[in-house]
Amino acid sequence: MLKGKCAIVTGASRGIGKAIALKLASLGANIVINYRSNEKEALEVESQIKDMGVETLCVKGDISKAEEALKLIASAKEKFGSIDIMVNNAGITKDTLILRMKEEDFDSVIDVNLKGVFNCLKAITPIMVKQKYGKIINLSSVVGISGNAGQVNYSASKAGVIGMTKSLAKEVGSRGINVNAVAPGYIETDMTEALSEKYKEEMKNNIPLKRLGTANDVAEVVAFLASESSNYVTGQVIQVDGGMLM
């Protein structure tokens, strides 16, 4: 399905990013694993991907810094020649009510979640325009649509990703490049593991499918957007939330 394609996944050492990297590899794509600090986990993902019989490359880099985003893209281009799929997944949270939120808490979340996506898009777009082909998938969140108490910074960053996705889709659609966003709801990851069981049950009761999502649920939708099956889909935000936000 993706045999011979090259896919970059930022924040691929764990959670949703790891699931996406493994899913795309299982479909035959060569994977560039980006991580910021979790080298041990990144190398474990690399080993799992190699076992699937595809090529992989690990690149350490903080994509909130333009020069490191450029290095990531350049390293992928040097090894694989072309870059067919770009998955902007890397993100952080620093949740608290605005009355307690420090300026650095706001800035750091915006820097990684929004500026980091911009840096990667800025670096990848010239390559895909020259190729006249590319699949860009940006990870947003349902809170970028609905907002959420205690997440002014995170919600702002994810809403910004949606605006950036739609704008870039209009800019590069004529060049054979699809740009879409995926907005997960409550997904079982390291971030949600800390939530109390009572809170999780309350969340499940508010979700029509009556369960929290999994990283694989998100990876399946990303795989669709990375494939030829989505060739006439661009500028869209696909919610993977079990019907929580309608």
XYZ file of N, CA and C in Angstrom:
738
model
N 0.822 -1.215 0.000
C 0.000 0.000 0.000
C 0.859 1.268 0.000
N 1.942 1.250 0.831
C 2.867 2.398 0.891
C 4.293 1.965 0.564
N 4.435 0.845 -0.099
C 5.755 0.275 -0.366
C 6.656 1.264 -1.103
N 7.852 1.483 -0.541
C 8.820 2.368 -1.170
C 8.650 3.835 -0.847
N 7.555 4.187 -0.163
C 7.336 5.579 0.221
C 8.210 5.914 1.432
N 8.525 7.199 1.589
C 9.261 7.661 2.762
C 8.334 8.514 3.608
N 8.234 8.184 4.893
C 7.368 8.935 5.805
C 8.170 9.442 6.997
N 8.013 10.715 7.295
C 8.592 11.295 8.509
C 7.490 11.393 9.553
N 7.779 10.941 10.768
C 6.832 11.076 11.875
C 7.539 11.786 13.022
N 7.082 12.978 13.375
C 7.693 13.679 14.509
C 7.096 13.169 15.810
N 7.918 13.203 16.855
C 7.454 12.683 18.137
C 7.084 11.222 18.066
N 7.928 10.432 17.407
C 7.568 9.037 17.096
C 8.100 8.023 18.103
N 8.654 8.475 19.209
C 9.252 7.518 20.146
C 8.240 6.856 21.060
N 7.026 7.433 21.160
C 6.029 6.846 22.057
C 4.625 7.295 21.681
N 3.639 6.703 22.341
C 2.258 7.138 22.202
C 1.720 7.061 20.786
N 0.984 8.094 20.409
C 0.340 8.140 19.095
C 1.387 8.140 17.979
N 2.469 8.879 18.165
C 3.515 8.931 17.140
C 4.129 7.571 16.870
N 4.368 6.819 17.915
C 4.907 5.457 17.769
C 3.934 4.577 17.006
N 2.658 4.648 17.381
C 1.642 3.831 16.704
C 1.555 4.174 15.231
N 1.663 5.455 14.906
C 1.619 5.887 13.504
C 2.829 5.354 12.746
N 4.012 5.488 13.337
C 5.241 5.013 12.684
C 5.166 3.513 12.404
N 4.696 2.751 13.381
C 4.599 1.303 13.209
C 3.542 0.931 12.166
N 2.436 1.652 12.157
C 1.371 1.367 11.181
C 1.853 1.641 9.758
N 2.476 2.786 9.544
C 2.956 3.120 8.197
C 4.045 2.149 7.748
N 4.886 1.728 8.689
C 5.920 0.735 8.365
C 5.296 -0.596 7.980
N 4.215 -0.980 8.671
C 3.556 -2.249 8.367
C 2.948 -2.252 6.974
N 2.715 -1.053 6.439
C 2.168 -0.925 5.084
C 3.269 -0.763 4.030
N 4.528 -0.847 4.478
C 5.644 -0.849 3.537
C 6.442 0.432 3.444
N 6.061 1.464 4.199
C 6.780 2.741 4.117
C 8.095 2.684 4.881
N 9.108 3.355 4.352
C 10.333 3.590 5.097
C 10.076 4.754 6.052
N 10.567 4.660 7.283
C 10.175 5.601 8.327
C 11.362 6.396 8.867
N 11.168 7.708 8.945
C 12.111 8.582 9.640
C 11.494 8.902 10.995
N 12.162 8.437 12.048
C 11.681 8.622 13.418
C 12.320 9.882 13.988
N 11.493 10.855 14.308
C 12.008 12.052 14.996
C 11.660 11.959 16.475
N 12.611 12.339 17.309
C 12.371 12.395 18.750
C 13.174 13.554 19.323
N 12.759 14.034 20.476
C 13.475 15.157 21.093
C 14.433 14.707 22.187
N 14.020 13.751 23.029
C 14.879 13.365 24.156
C 14.869 11.871 24.475
N 13.822 11.162 24.088
C 13.691 9.744 24.467
C 14.441 8.823 23.497
N 15.770 8.881 23.555
C 16.568 8.107 22.607
C 16.353 6.600 22.762
N 16.282 6.123 24.001
C 16.100 4.686 24.231
C 14.805 4.200 23.596
N 13.716 4.949 23.811
C 12.436 4.549 23.247
C 12.438 4.659 21.730
N 13.105 5.689 21.204
C 13.190 5.858 19.751
C 13.925 4.681 19.113
N 14.996 4.225 19.751
C 15.770 3.102 19.214
C 14.960 1.802 19.272
N 14.105 1.685 20.285
C 13.232 0.505 20.363
C 12.222 0.494 19.214
N 11.682 1.674 18.900
C 10.761 1.788 17.763
C 11.507 1.467 16.465
N 12.736 1.977 16.360
C 13.556 1.703 15.174
C 13.761 0.204 14.988
N 14.039 -0.493 16.081
C 14.252 -1.945 16.021
C 12.991 -2.670 15.569
N 11.837 -2.249 16.087
C 10.563 -2.866 15.694
C 10.288 -2.655 14.206
N 10.616 -1.461 13.719
C 10.372 -1.153 12.308
C 11.307 -1.959 11.407
N 12.555 -2.092 11.815
C 13.506 -2.889 11.021
C 13.043 -4.337 10.896
N 12.416 -4.841 11.948
C 11.907 -6.216 11.927
C 10.796 -6.396 10.896
N 10.203 -5.288 10.447
C 9.141 -5.346 9.432
C 9.711 -5.384 8.013
N 11.027 -5.258 7.906
C 11.657 -5.358 6.595
C 11.706 -4.068 5.807
N 11.523 -2.940 6.476
C 11.639 -1.651 5.787
C 12.820 -0.878 6.390
N 13.222 0.172 5.697
C 14.338 0.981 6.180
C 13.853 2.054 7.137
N 14.744 2.453 8.027
C 14.377 3.486 8.986
C 15.583 4.362 9.319
N 15.287 5.529 9.844
C 16.320 6.488 10.230
C 15.833 7.224 11.466
N 16.685 7.290 12.507
C 16.353 8.024 13.727
C 17.038 9.395 13.681
N 16.270 10.441 13.892
C 16.839 11.796 13.899
C 16.397 12.517 15.161
N 17.352 12.810 16.032
C 17.057 13.593 17.223
C 16.937 15.059 16.824
N 15.913 15.744 17.341
C 15.766 17.155 17.002
C 14.558 17.786 17.656
N 14.709 19.006 18.093
C 13.618 19.788 18.665
C 13.008 20.612 17.541
N 11.845 20.185 17.049
C 11.262 20.829 15.871
C 10.730 22.242 16.151
N 10.730 22.643 17.414
C 10.361 24.027 17.709
C 11.457 25.001 17.280
N 12.632 24.453 16.973
C 13.751 25.254 16.467
C 13.865 25.037 14.957
N 13.808 26.127 14.194
C 13.761 26.037 12.731
C 14.942 25.262 12.160
N 16.138 25.493 12.704
C 17.328 24.831 12.162
C 17.281 23.317 12.386
N 16.675 22.885 13.485
C 16.595 21.446 13.751
C 15.506 20.781 12.907
N 14.449 21.519 12.617
C 13.426 21.010 11.704
C 14.019 20.858 10.307
N 14.792 21.831 9.889
C 15.460 21.762 8.578
C 16.415 20.574 8.508
N 17.144 20.340 9.593
C 18.082 19.211 9.646
C 17.330 17.889 9.515
N 16.175 17.795 10.185
C 15.355 16.586 10.101
C 14.954 16.298 8.657
N 14.420 17.309 7.996
C 13.958 17.136 6.614
C 15.138 16.825 5.687
N 16.251 17.534 5.882
C 17.435 17.328 5.033
C 18.000 15.920 5.209
N 18.009 15.421 6.440
C 18.515 14.068 6.703
C 17.659 13.014 6.018
N 16.345 13.215 6.061
C 15.426 12.285 5.402
C 15.616 12.306 3.893
N 15.762 13.506 3.343
C 15.934 13.660 1.891
C 17.242 13.029 1.432
N 18.293 13.212 2.232
C 19.606 12.661 1.870
C 19.584 11.139 1.845
N 18.879 10.527 2.804
C 18.875 9.062 2.882
C 17.924 8.424 1.881
N 16.735 9.006 1.723
C 15.704 8.349 0.930
C 15.433 8.989 -0.427
N 15.989 10.164 -0.678
C 15.847 10.787 -1.998
C 14.579 11.593 -2.169
N 13.471 11.079 -1.662
C 12.207 11.804 -1.712
C 11.518 11.660 -0.368
N 10.589 12.570 -0.091
C 9.789 12.479 1.133
C 8.330 12.546 0.703
N 7.630 11.448 0.891
C 6.266 11.341 0.390
C 5.207 11.702 1.424
N 5.516 11.439 2.689
C 4.532 11.598 3.764
C 5.171 12.344 4.927
N 4.497 13.376 5.412
C 4.974 14.126 6.574
C 3.876 14.107 7.630
N 4.163 13.503 8.774
C 3.191 13.453 9.871
C 3.708 14.320 11.017
N 3.052 15.445 11.238
C 3.440 16.364 12.305
C 2.671 16.006 13.571
N 3.311 15.185 14.394
C 2.659 14.642 15.587
C 3.208 15.212 16.889
N 4.455 15.638 16.911
C 5.102 16.049 18.164
C 4.293 17.113 18.891
N 4.129 16.928 20.186
C 3.374 17.905 20.961
C 3.590 17.725 22.449
N 3.326 18.787 23.208
C 3.445 18.739 24.662
C 2.214 19.380 25.293
N 2.009 19.124 26.572
C 0.945 19.799 27.329
C 1.544 20.401 28.595
N 1.010 21.520 28.991
C 1.326 22.135 30.292
C 0.023 22.747 30.800
N -0.861 21.853 31.275
C -2.228 22.239 31.605
C -2.326 22.910 32.972
N -3.077 23.981 33.009
C -3.487 24.622 34.259
C -4.463 25.737 33.922
N -5.231 26.165 34.898
C -6.144 27.280 34.659
C -5.352 28.546 34.346
N -5.941 29.435 33.569
C -5.221 30.625 33.117
C -4.754 31.496 34.285
N -5.479 31.445 35.406
C -5.071 32.217 36.581
C -3.720 31.766 37.123
N -3.374 30.500 36.845
C -2.093 29.959 37.329
C -1.073 29.776 36.208
N -1.513 29.953 34.974
C -0.629 29.665 33.842
C 0.471 30.719 33.702
N 1.698 30.239 33.704
C 2.834 31.140 33.528
C 3.046 31.414 32.040
N 3.650 32.537 31.768
C 3.905 32.894 30.370
C 4.741 31.830 29.673
N 5.715 31.277 30.393
C 6.562 30.244 29.777
C 5.786 28.963 29.489
N 4.731 28.700 30.287
C 3.884 27.534 30.016
C 3.111 27.717 28.708
N 2.666 28.931 28.475
C 1.969 29.232 27.219
C 2.955 29.177 26.050
N 4.088 29.846 26.205
C 5.057 29.950 25.107
C 5.603 28.590 24.689
N 5.930 27.737 25.653
C 6.553 26.455 25.310
C 5.585 25.549 24.547
N 4.306 25.559 24.934
C 3.313 24.746 24.232
C 3.084 25.271 22.814
N 2.992 26.573 22.669
C 2.839 27.165 21.333
C 4.076 26.891 20.485
N 5.259 26.979 21.093
C 6.513 26.766 20.347
C 6.593 25.366 19.748
N 6.239 24.353 20.532
C 6.330 22.971 20.046
C 5.143 22.621 19.160
N 3.933 22.857 19.676
C 2.728 22.354 19.011
C 2.330 23.132 17.763
N 2.644 24.421 17.724
C 2.245 25.246 16.581
C 3.450 25.690 15.758
N 4.409 26.323 16.406
C 5.605 26.776 15.677
C 6.376 25.574 15.126
N 6.379 24.473 15.889
C 7.072 23.271 15.421
C 6.463 22.722 14.142
N 5.139 22.727 14.063
C 4.470 22.293 12.831
C 4.809 23.246 11.688
N 4.780 24.543 11.969
C 5.145 25.519 10.943
C 6.565 25.268 10.427
N 7.504 25.047 11.343
C 8.896 24.827 10.940
C 9.030 23.625 10.005
N 8.314 22.544 10.334
C 8.379 21.347 9.487
C 7.694 21.581 8.145
N 6.563 22.276 8.155
C 5.865 22.580 6.900
C 6.716 23.470 6.008
N 7.356 24.446 6.609
C 8.221 25.372 5.865
C 9.364 24.613 5.191
N 9.897 23.604 5.896
C 11.030 22.841 5.367
C 10.615 21.811 4.322
N 9.437 21.208 4.507
C 9.032 20.111 3.617
C 8.362 20.600 2.345
N 7.681 21.750 2.396
C 6.883 22.195 1.258
C 7.686 22.341 -0.035
N 8.870 22.972 -0.029
C 9.618 23.089 -1.297
C 9.939 21.740 -1.928
N 10.215 20.735 -1.102
C 10.536 19.400 -1.610
C 9.312 18.780 -2.276
N 8.173 18.869 -1.601
C 6.955 18.270 -2.153
C 6.451 19.031 -3.378
N 6.622 20.342 -3.390
C 6.234 21.130 -4.567
C 7.062 20.699 -5.776
N 8.351 20.492 -5.566
C 9.233 20.050 -6.656
C 8.862 18.648 -7.132
N 8.481 17.781 -6.197
C 8.066 16.418 -6.540
C 6.691 16.390 -7.231
N 5.899 17.444 -6.962
C 4.483 17.501 -7.376
C 3.693 16.361 -6.748
N 4.049 16.079 -5.497
C 3.357 15.018 -4.763
C 3.702 15.129 -3.287
N 2.734 14.813 -2.441
C 3.009 14.739 -1.012
C 1.737 14.596 -0.202
N 1.872 13.935 0.931
C 0.771 13.785 1.885
C 1.235 14.368 3.214
N 0.581 15.431 3.646
C 0.898 16.059 4.926
C -0.269 15.832 5.876
N 0.043 15.271 7.035
C -0.992 15.023 8.046
C -0.546 15.691 9.346
N -1.338 16.648 9.821
C -1.031 17.372 11.053
C -1.934 16.880 12.175
N -1.353 16.614 13.335
C -2.137 16.173 14.481
C -2.636 17.386 15.257
N -3.957 17.542 15.256
C -4.597 18.584 16.045
C -5.229 17.916 17.267
N -6.398 18.364 17.689
C -7.110 17.776 18.823
C -8.533 18.297 18.826
N -9.446 17.528 19.410
C -10.823 18.018 19.505
C -10.902 19.292 20.345
N -9.947 19.478 21.263
C -9.992 20.706 22.080
C -9.586 21.929 21.270
N -8.981 21.706 20.110
C -8.720 22.812 19.190
C -9.993 23.290 18.519
N -11.038 22.492 18.608
C -12.350 22.835 18.050
C -13.290 23.324 19.154
N -13.297 22.587 20.274
C -14.273 22.870 21.340
C -13.727 23.727 22.464
N -12.383 23.757 22.617
C -11.799 24.372 23.800
C -11.930 23.447 24.991
N -11.155 23.731 26.061
C -11.235 22.913 27.268
C -10.656 23.689 28.441
N -11.358 23.686 29.542
C -10.878 24.381 30.731
C -9.516 23.842 31.148
N -8.602 24.742 31.471
C -7.261 24.341 31.886
C -6.312 24.100 30.735
N -6.788 24.342 29.511
C -5.939 24.082 28.339
C -5.967 25.259 27.358
N -5.919 26.456 27.878
C -5.895 27.629 27.000
C -4.727 27.550 26.025
N -3.562 27.180 26.514
C -2.370 27.102 25.657
C -2.482 25.966 24.636
N -2.847 24.778 25.112
C -2.946 23.607 24.236
C -4.050 23.786 23.199
N -5.205 24.271 23.637
C -6.325 24.485 22.714
C -5.965 25.503 21.645
N -5.289 26.565 22.053
C -4.870 27.592 21.094
C -3.916 27.008 20.062
N -2.974 26.188 20.528
C -1.996 25.598 19.606
C -2.673 24.672 18.607
N -3.621 23.873 19.079
C -4.274 22.898 18.204
C -5.286 23.551 17.264
N -5.906 24.646 17.710
C -6.761 25.423 16.805
C -5.914 26.058 15.711
N -4.736 26.515 16.083
C -3.817 27.086 15.103
C -3.384 26.082 14.055
N -3.195 24.835 14.476
C -2.824 23.771 13.532
C -3.920 23.573 12.494
N -5.178 23.670 12.920
C -6.290 23.519 11.983
C -6.274 24.651 10.958
N -6.086 25.876 11.418
C -6.024 27.013 10.494
C -4.870 26.897 9.518
N -3.735 26.435 10.009
C -2.555 26.260 9.168
C -2.787 25.167 8.129
N -3.445 24.093 8.547
C -3.747 22.976 7.646
C -4.607 23.438 6.478
N -5.674 24.135 6.777
C -6.595 24.588 5.729
C -5.927 25.603 4.800
N -5.124 26.488 5.361
C -4.443 27.494 4.545
C -3.433 26.859 3.597
N -2.630 25.927 4.131
C -1.624 25.280 3.281
C -2.284 24.407 2.219
N -3.392 23.768 2.567
C -4.110 22.943 1.577
C -4.509 23.784 0.377
N -4.916 25.025 0.618
C -5.286 25.916 -0.485
C -4.063 26.376 -1.278
N -2.937 26.522 -0.596
C -1.716 26.986 -1.271
C -1.124 25.936 -2.202
N -1.143 24.672 -1.793
C -0.368 23.653 -2.512
C -1.210 22.576 -3.189
N -2.531 22.709 -3.127
C -3.385 21.689 -3.738
C -3.125 21.486 -5.212
N -2.824 22.568 -5.921
C -2.592 22.464 -7.364
C -1.280 21.759 -7.690
N -0.442 21.526 -6.674
C 0.846 20.849 -6.878
C 0.790 19.366 -6.507
N -0.415 18.836 -6.348
C -0.541 17.411 -6.047
C -0.250 17.057 -4.603
N -0.395 18.041 -3.714
C -0.109 17.820 -2.293
C -1.402 17.889 -1.492
N -1.648 16.855 -0.714
C -2.820 16.813 0.169
C -2.398 17.193 1.578
N -3.158 18.088 2.197
C -2.851 18.522 3.561
C -4.111 18.362 4.412
N -4.033 17.521 5.418
C -5.187 17.266 6.270
C -4.772 17.237 7.737
N -5.757 17.319 8.612
C -5.505 17.242 10.049
C -6.333 16.128 10.663
N -5.792 15.534 11.709
C -6.509 14.538 12.491
C -6.662 15.111 13.901
N -7.885 15.067 14.420
C -8.170 15.622 15.740
C -8.612 14.516 16.690
N -7.687 13.944 17.439
C -8.068 12.895 18.388
C -8.871 13.460 19.558
N -9.714 12.582 20.134
C -10.408 12.911 21.370
C -9.611 12.364 22.540
N -10.297 11.709 23.493
C -9.591 11.117 24.621
C -8.991 9.782 24.197
N -7.671 9.770 24.109
C -6.940 8.593 23.650
C -6.117 8.036 24.810
N -6.094 6.719 24.955
C -5.305 6.089 26.023
C -3.819 6.166 25.686
N -3.136 7.086 26.350
C -1.699 7.265 26.164
C -1.065 7.504 27.534
N 0.258 7.765 27.538
C 0.940 8.092 28.796
C 0.300 9.315 29.461
N -0.168 10.265 28.637
C -0.751 11.495 29.175
C -2.045 11.217 29.931
N -2.878 10.307 29.407
C -4.174 10.030 30.044
C -4.056 8.954 31.130
N -2.926 8.258 31.175
C -2.730 7.194 32.163
C -2.843 7.737 33.593
N -2.452 9.000 33.774
C -2.456 9.604 35.110
C -3.858 9.976 35.594
N -4.842 9.965 34.692
C -6.206 10.327 35.081
C -6.814 9.266 35.999
N -7.659 9.689 36.917
C -8.294 8.748 37.840
C -9.293 7.868 37.085
N -9.549 6.682 37.642
C -10.500 5.760 37.015
C -11.911 6.368 36.989
N -12.244 7.119 38.038
C -13.550 7.776 38.088
C -13.703 8.770 36.940
N -12.645 9.545 36.698
C -12.692 10.539 35.610
C -12.800 9.833 34.262
N -12.059 8.739 34.101
C -12.108 7.983 32.846
C -13.519 7.441 32.588
N -14.162 6.956 33.645
C -15.524 6.432 33.497
C -16.493 7.532 33.092
N -16.311 8.716 33.680
C -17.150 9.861 33.311
C -16.956 10.219 31.841
N -15.691 10.165 31.390
C -15.399 10.456 29.987
C -16.078 9.445 29.069
N -15.965 8.177 29.429
C -16.567 7.113 28.615
C -18.085 7.306 28.485
N -18.708 7.740 29.566
C -20.161 7.938 29.546
C -20.583 9.075 28.624
N -19.650 9.983 28.342
C -19.941 11.108 27.440
C -19.577 10.814 25.988
N -19.061 9.612 25.742
C -18.641 9.217 24.396
C -19.633 8.196 23.851
N -20.273 8.466 22.712
C -21.261 7.527 22.164
C -20.744 6.096 22.015
N -19.468 5.916 21.655
C -18.931 4.561 21.510
C -18.548 3.919 22.838
N -18.678 4.685 23.938
C -18.502 4.184 25.301
C -17.119 3.580 25.584
N -16.116 4.164 24.997
C -14.747 3.771 25.329
C -13.794 4.894 24.981
N -12.625 4.888 25.618
C -11.573 5.801 25.216
C -10.942 5.258 23.937
N -10.371 6.132 23.158
C -9.714 5.700 21.934
C -8.332 5.133 22.217
N -7.767 4.470 21.225
C -6.403 3.958 21.325
C -5.523 4.668 20.309
N -4.234 4.587 20.538
C -3.288 5.173 19.588
C -3.457 4.551 18.209
N -3.807 3.268 18.172
C -4.013 2.588 16.887
C -5.235 3.127 16.140
N -6.259 3.560 16.892
C -7.423 4.177 16.249
C -6.994 5.404 15.445
N -6.105 6.183 16.016
C -5.600 7.378 15.337
C -4.701 6.984 14.166
N -3.840 5.998 14.389
C -2.895 5.564 13.351
C -3.614 5.064 12.102
N -4.740 4.403 12.275
C -5.496 3.893 11.125
C -5.983 5.039 10.237
N -6.445 6.116 10.847
C -6.928 7.263 10.071
C -5.758 7.968 9.386
N -4.642 8.085 10.083
C -3.449 8.682 9.478
C -3.003 7.854 8.274
N -3.058 6.528 8.413
C -2.669 5.647 7.304
C -3.551 5.878 6.081
N -4.844 6.075 6.302
C -5.748 6.377 5.187
C -5.335 7.680 4.500
N -5.058 8.702 5.285
C -4.687 10.005 4.723
C -3.312 9.967 4.044
N -2.479 9.024 4.444
C -1.157 8.878 3.824
C -1.192 8.061 2.544
N -2.318 7.402 2.304
C -2.418 6.477 1.175
C -3.054 7.119 -0.061
N -3.030 6.381 -1.154
C -3.652 6.844 -2.394
C -5.179 6.875 -2.278
N -5.725 6.206 -1.267
C -7.175 6.198 -1.074
C -7.726 7.577 -0.726
N -6.847 8.481 -0.284
C -7.288 9.823 0.129
C -6.914 10.902 -0.885
N -6.686 10.501 -2.125
C -6.191 11.462 -3.128
C -7.129 12.647 -3.380
N -8.418 12.496 -3.078
C -9.348 13.600 -3.304
C -9.832 14.203 -1.981
N -9.004 14.034 -0.956
C -9.314 14.575 0.371
C -8.223 15.562 0.751
N -8.578 16.818 0.951
C -7.593 17.800 1.406
C -8.283 18.929 2.156
N -7.550 19.540 3.067
C -8.087 20.635 3.866
C -9.098 20.202 4.909
N -9.101 18.913 5.247
C -10.115 18.384 6.163
C -9.554 18.163 7.576
N -10.457 18.190 8.541
C -10.127 17.847 9.926
C -10.970 16.635 10.293
N -10.321 15.502 10.460
C -11.040 14.268 10.771
C -10.929 13.997 12.277
N -12.063 13.985 12.952
C -12.092 13.741 14.390
C -12.081 12.238 14.670
N -11.183 11.836 15.531
C -11.103 10.439 15.968
C -11.430 10.463 17.461
N -12.727 10.530 17.753
C -13.140 10.809 19.134
C -14.322 9.971 19.604
N -14.678 8.937 18.855
C -15.780 8.084 19.263
C -17.128 8.776 19.278
N -17.197 9.924 18.583
C -18.446 10.664 18.543
C -18.621 11.654 19.676
N -17.561 11.862 20.462
C -17.646 12.733 21.633
C -18.054 14.162 21.264
N -17.496 14.674 20.176
C -17.767 16.052 19.770
C -18.472 16.032 18.417
N -19.734 16.410 18.412
C -20.510 16.414 17.171
C -21.090 17.811 16.919
